[in-house]
C-alpha positions as semicolon CSV with decimal commas, in nm:
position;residue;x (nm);y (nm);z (nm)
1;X;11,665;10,664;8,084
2;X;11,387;10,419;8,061
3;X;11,441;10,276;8,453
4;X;11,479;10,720;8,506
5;X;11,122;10,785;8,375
6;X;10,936;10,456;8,551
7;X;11,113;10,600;8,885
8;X;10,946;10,953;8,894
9;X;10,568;10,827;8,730
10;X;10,659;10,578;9,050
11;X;10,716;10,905;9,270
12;X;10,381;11,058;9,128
13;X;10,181;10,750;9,149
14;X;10,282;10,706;9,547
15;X;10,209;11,088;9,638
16;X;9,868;11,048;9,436
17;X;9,772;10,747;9,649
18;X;9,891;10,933;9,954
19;X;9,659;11,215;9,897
20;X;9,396;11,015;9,838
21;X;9,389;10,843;10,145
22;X;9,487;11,101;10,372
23;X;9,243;11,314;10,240
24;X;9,413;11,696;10,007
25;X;9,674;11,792;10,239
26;X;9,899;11,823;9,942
27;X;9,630;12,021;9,786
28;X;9,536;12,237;10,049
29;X;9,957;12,386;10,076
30;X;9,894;12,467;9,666
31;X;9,551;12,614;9,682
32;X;9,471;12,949;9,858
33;X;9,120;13,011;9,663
34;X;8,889;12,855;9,900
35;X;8,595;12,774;9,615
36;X;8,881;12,592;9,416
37;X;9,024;12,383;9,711
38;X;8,662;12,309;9,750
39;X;8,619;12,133;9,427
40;X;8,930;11,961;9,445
41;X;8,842;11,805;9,743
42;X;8,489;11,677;9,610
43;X;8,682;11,555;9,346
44;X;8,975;11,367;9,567
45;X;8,681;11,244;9,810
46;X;8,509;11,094;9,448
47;X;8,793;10,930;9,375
48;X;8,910;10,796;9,702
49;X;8,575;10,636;9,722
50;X;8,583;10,500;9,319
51;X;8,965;10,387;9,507
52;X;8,837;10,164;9,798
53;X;8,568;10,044;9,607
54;X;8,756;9,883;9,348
55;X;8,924;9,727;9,633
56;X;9,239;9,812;9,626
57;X;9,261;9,935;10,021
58;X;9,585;10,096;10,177
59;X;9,597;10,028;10,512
């Protein structure tokens, strides 16, 4: 159950990485409310940058 649960925050880790560096694709499919998709991507583009600050770069 354990190796079960560490698989899927796995899963969600990965997709949050990928939508931080390709930008709110994701994000844009599950938002239709333009002013909302808005602030979610001010607040993916804050944390992207907090992201490749730290260092930790995907190529």
């Amino acid at each position: 159950m354990n190796y079960l649960k560490y698989f899927v925050d796995f899963e969600k880790n990965i997709i949050t990485l990928l939508s931080r560096t390709i930008g709110t694709k994701l994000n844009l499919v599950s938002m239709p409310n333009y002013q909302n998709q808005k602030r979610q991507y001010q607040k993916m583009e804050i944390s992207r940058r907090n992201f490749i600050e730290r260092g930790w770069f995907i190529v």
